[in-house]
Short mmCIF file of C-alpha atoms in Angstrom, two decimals:
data_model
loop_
_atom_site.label_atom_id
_atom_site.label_comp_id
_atom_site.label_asym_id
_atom_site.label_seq_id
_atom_site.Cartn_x
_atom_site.Cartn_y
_atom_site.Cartn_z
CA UNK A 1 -53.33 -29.48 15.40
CA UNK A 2 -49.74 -30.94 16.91
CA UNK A 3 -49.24 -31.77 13.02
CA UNK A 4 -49.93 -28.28 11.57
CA UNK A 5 -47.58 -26.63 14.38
CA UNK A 6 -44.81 -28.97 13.53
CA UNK A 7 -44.86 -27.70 9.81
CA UNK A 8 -45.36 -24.13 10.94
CA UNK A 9 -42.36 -24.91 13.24
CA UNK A 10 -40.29 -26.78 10.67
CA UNK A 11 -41.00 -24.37 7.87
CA UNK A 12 -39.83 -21.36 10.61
CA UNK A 13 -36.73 -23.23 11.48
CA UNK A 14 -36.04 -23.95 7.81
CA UNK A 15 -36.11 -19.84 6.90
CA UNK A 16 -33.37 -19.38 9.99
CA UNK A 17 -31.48 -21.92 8.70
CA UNK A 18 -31.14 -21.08 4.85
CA UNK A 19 -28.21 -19.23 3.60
CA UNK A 20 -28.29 -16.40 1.37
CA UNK A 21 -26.04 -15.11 -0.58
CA UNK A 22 -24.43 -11.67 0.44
CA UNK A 23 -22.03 -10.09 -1.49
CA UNK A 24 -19.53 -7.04 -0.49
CA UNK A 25 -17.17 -4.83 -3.25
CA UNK A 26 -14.12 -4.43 -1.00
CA UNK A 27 -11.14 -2.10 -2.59
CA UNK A 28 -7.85 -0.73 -1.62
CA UNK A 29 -7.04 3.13 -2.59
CA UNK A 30 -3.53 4.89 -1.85
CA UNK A 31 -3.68 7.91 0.34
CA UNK A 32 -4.10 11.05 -1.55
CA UNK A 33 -4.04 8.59 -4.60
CA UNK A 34 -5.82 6.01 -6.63
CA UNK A 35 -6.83 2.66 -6.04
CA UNK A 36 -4.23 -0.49 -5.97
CA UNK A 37 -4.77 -2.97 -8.45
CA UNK A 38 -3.45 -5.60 -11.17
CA UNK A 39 -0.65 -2.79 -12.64
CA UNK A 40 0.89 -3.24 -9.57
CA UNK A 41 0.20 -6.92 -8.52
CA UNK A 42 -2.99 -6.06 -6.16
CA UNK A 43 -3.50 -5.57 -2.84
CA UNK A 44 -4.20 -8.69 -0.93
CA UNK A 45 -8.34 -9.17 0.91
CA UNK A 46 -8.54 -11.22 3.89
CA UNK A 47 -12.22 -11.56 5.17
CA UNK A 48 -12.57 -13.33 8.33
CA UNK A 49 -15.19 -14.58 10.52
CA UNK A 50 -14.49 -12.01 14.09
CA UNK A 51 -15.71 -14.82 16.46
CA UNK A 52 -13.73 -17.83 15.23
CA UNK A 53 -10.97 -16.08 13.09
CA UNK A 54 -12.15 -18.57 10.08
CA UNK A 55 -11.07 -17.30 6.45
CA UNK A 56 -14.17 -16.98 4.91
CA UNK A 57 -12.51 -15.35 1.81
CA UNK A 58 -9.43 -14.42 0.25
CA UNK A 59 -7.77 -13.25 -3.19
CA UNK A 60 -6.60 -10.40 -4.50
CA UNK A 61 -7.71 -6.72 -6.04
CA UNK A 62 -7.58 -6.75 -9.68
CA UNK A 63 -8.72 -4.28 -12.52
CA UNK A 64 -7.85 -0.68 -13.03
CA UNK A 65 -6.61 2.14 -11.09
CA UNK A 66 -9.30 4.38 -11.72
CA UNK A 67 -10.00 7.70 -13.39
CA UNK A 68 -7.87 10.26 -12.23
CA UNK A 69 -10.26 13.15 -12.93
CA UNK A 70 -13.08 11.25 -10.95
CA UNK A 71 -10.69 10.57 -8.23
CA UNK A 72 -8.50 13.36 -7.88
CA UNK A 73 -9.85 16.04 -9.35
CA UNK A 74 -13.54 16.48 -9.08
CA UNK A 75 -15.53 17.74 -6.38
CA UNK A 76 -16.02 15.45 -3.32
CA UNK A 77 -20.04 15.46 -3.12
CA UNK A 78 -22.04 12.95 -0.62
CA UNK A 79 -23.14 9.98 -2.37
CA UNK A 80 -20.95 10.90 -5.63
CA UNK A 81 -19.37 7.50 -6.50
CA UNK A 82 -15.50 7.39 -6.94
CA UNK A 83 -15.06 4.37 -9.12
CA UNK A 84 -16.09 3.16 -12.34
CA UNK A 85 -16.66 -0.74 -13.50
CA UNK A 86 -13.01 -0.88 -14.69
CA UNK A 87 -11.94 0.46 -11.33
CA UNK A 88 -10.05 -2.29 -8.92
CA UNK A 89 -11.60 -4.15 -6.36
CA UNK A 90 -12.00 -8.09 -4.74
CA UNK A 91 -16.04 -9.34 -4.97
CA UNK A 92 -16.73 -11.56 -2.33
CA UNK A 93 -19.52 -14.04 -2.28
CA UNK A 94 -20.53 -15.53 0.82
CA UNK A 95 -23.52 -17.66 1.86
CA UNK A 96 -24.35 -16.99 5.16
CA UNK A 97 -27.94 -17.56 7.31
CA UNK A 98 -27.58 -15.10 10.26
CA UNK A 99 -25.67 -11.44 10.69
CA UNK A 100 -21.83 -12.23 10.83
CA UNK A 101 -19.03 -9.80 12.07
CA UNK A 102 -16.08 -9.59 9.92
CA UNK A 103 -12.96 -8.40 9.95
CA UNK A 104 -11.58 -6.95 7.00
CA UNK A 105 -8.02 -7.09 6.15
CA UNK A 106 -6.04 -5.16 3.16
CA UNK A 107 -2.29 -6.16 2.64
CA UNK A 108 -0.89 -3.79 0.10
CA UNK A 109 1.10 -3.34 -2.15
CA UNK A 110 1.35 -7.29 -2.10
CA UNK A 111 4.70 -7.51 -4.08
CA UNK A 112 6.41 -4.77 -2.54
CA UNK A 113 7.40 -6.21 0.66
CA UNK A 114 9.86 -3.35 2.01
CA UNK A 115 6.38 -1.09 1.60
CA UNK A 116 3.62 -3.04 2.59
CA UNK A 117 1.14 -1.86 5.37
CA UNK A 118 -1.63 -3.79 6.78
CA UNK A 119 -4.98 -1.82 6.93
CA UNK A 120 -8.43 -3.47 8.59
CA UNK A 121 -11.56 -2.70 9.68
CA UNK A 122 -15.03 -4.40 11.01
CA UNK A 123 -18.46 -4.62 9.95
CA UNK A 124 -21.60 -6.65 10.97
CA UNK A 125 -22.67 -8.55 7.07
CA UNK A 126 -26.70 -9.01 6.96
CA UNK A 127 -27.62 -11.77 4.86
CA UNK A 128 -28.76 -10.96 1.29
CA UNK A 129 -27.74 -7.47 2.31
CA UNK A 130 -25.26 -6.42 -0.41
CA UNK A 131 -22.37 -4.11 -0.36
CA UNK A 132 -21.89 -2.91 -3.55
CA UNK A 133 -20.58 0.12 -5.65
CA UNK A 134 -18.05 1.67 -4.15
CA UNK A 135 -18.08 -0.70 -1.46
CA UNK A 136 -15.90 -0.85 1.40
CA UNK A 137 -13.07 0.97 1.12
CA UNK A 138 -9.59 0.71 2.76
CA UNK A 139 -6.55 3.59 2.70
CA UNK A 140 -3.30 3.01 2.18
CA UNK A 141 -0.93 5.39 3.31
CA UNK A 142 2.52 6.00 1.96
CA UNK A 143 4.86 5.80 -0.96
CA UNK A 144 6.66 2.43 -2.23
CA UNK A 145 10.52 3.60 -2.63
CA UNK A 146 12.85 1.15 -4.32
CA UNK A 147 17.00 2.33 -3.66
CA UNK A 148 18.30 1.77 -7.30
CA UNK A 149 22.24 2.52 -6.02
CA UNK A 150 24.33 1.95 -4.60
CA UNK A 151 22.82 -2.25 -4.68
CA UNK A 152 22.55 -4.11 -1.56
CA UNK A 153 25.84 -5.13 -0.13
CA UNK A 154 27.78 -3.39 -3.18
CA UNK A 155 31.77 -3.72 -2.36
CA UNK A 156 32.77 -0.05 -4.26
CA UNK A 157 36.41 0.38 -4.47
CA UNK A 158 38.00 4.04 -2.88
CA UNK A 159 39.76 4.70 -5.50
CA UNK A 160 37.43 4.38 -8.29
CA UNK A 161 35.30 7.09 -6.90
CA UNK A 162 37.63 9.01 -4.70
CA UNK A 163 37.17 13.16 -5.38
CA UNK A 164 34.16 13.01 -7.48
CA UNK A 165 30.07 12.43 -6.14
CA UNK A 166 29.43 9.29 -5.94
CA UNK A 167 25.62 9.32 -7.10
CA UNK A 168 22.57 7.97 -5.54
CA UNK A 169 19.47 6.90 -6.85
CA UNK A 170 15.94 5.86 -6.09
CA UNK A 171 12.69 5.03 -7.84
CA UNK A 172 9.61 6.26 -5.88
CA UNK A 173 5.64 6.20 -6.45
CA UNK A 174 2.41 6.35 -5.07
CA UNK A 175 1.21 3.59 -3.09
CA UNK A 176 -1.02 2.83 -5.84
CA UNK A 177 1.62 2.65 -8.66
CA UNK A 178 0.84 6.42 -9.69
CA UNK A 179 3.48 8.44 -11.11
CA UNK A 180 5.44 11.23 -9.63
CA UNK A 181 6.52 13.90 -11.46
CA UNK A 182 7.62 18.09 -11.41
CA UNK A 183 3.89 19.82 -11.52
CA UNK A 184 2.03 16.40 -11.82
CA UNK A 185 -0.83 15.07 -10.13
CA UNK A 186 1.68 13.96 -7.53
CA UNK A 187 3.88 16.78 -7.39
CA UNK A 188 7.84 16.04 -6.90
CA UNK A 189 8.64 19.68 -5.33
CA UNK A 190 5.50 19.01 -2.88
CA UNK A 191 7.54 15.34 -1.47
CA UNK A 192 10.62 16.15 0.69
CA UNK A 193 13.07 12.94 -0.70
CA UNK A 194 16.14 13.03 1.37
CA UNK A 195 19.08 10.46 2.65
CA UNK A 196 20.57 9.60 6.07
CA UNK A 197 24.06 8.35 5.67
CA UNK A 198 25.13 5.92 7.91
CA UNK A 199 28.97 5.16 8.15
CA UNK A 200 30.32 1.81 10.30
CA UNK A 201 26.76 2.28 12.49
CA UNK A 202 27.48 6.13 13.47
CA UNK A 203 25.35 8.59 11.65
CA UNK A 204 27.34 10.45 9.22
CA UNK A 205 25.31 12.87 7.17
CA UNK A 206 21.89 13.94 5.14
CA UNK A 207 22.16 13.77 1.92
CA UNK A 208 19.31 15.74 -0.84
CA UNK A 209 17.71 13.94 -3.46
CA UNK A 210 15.85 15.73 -6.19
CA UNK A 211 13.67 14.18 -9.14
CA UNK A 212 15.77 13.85 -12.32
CA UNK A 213 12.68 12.19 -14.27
CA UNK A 214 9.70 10.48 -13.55
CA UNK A 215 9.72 8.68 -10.52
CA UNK A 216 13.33 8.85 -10.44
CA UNK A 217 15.24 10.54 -7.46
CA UNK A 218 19.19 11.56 -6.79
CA UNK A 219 21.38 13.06 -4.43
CA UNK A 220 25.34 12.30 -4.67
CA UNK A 221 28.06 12.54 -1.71
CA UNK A 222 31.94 12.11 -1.52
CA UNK A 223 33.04 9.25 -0.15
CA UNK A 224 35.91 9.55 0.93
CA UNK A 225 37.20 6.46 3.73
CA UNK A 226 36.51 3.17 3.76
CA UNK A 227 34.08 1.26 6.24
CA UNK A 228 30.54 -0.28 6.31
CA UNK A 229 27.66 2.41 5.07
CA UNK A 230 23.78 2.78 5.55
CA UNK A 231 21.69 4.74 3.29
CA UNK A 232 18.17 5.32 4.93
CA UNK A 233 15.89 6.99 2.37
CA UNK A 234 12.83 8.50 3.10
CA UNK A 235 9.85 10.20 1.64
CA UNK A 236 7.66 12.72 3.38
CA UNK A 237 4.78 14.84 2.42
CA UNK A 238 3.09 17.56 4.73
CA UNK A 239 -0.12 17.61 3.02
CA UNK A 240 -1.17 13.79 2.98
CA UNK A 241 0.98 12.45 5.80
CA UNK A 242 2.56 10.01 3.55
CA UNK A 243 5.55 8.58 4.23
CA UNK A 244 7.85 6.02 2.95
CA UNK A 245 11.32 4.43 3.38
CA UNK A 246 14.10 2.43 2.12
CA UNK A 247 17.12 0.97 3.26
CA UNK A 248 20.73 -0.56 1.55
CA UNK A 249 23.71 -1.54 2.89
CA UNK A 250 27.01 -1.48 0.92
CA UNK A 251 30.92 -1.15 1.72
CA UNK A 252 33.71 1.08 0.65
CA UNK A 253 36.86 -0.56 0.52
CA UNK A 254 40.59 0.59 0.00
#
């Protein structure tokens, strides 16, 4: 009898013990946008265990954007999936024997440093309870703005600009990599693109940028004396709430 109850014993402690694999679809998508994926270098998955803070996996979104009809355009019904097979995403495997918190953690976009933003969230993981499909999915918010000119620490001499615009430009997009253009999906005349001039640390002006092609913004201003300047750009968007900015440095000189 002792026997027999070990086994039962053994064989119950054996069942506790066993891992099982669990695996979870986890995916970044850009407010008001598409999801974030090897176009634009992925958006970096950190999965970690909440009680110890032990990586239990990391890598990187890769695959498509999406399709933009799906996404953007049809009708948002419960239980209608967003993606497609092609769309982006990190798989995780993990083996685990017992329900695990985790924290989630989306870095994006990964190779844009001057627009990341860090987005997480938690979640208990059963064992051998898959998250699949659409999965879990993160938002991004913002835009990814890149200041084209003047270039960082540019020395621009007064003279060779003196009574004419000196022009500005920037290249903006989604956080995704999606394109903005006039009428688009992403509609230029919806975004409010504008410049605060800076001039030796004192705030000098604003400065209007309008889309001149795809993606690509301008305003132009007179400079007219020397010094140190700061251009602040920034994006805004009433509808979504996204935001973005960038920042250069350069110097007029006599």
């Amino acid at each position: 009898m002792k026997t027999l109850l070990f086994i039962a014993a053994f064989l119950m402690l054996g069942l506790t013990v066993s891992a099982a694999e669990t695996k979870i679809m986890i995916r970044a998508k850009a407010r008001d946008a598409k999801f974030i994926g090897s176009s634009l270098g992925g958006a970096h998955i950190i999965v970690r265990n909440k009680v110890n803070q032990q990586i239990l996996a990391e890598g990187n979104t890769t695959g498509s954007t999406g399709n933009t009809d799906l996404i953007m355009k049809g009708a948002k019904t419960r239980g209608i999936s967003i993606t497609d097979p092609q769309t982006a995403g990190f798989l995780v495997s993990l083996d685990i024997n017992e329900p695990t918190f985790v924290s989630i953690e989306v870095i994006s976009p990964f190779n844009n440093k001057q627009a990341q933003a860090t987005v997480t969230t938690e979640l208990w993981l059963i064992p051998g309870k898959h998250i699949l499909g659409d999965g879990i999915i993160l938002e991004i918010p913002g835009f990814i703005i890149d200041i084209l000119k003047p270039r960082t620490h540019q020395y621009i001499s007064l003279n060779s600009i003196k009574g004419k615009p000196f022009p500005f430009q920037a290249n903006i997009v989604m956080m995704c990599g999606c394109v903005i253009d006039k009428n688009g999906v992403w509609n230029s005349d919806e975004i409010e693109v504008k410049g605060i001039l800076k001039k030796d640390g004192q705030y000098l002006k604003e400065v209007n940028f309008s889309l001149i092609s795809t993606n690509l913004f301008e305003g132009s201003d007179l400079l007219n004396t020397p010094g140190n300047y700061e251009l602040i750009l920034y994006a805004y968007h009433e509808k979504s709430g996204n935001t973005g900015v960038d920042k250069v440095n350069y110097v007029v000189y006599e």
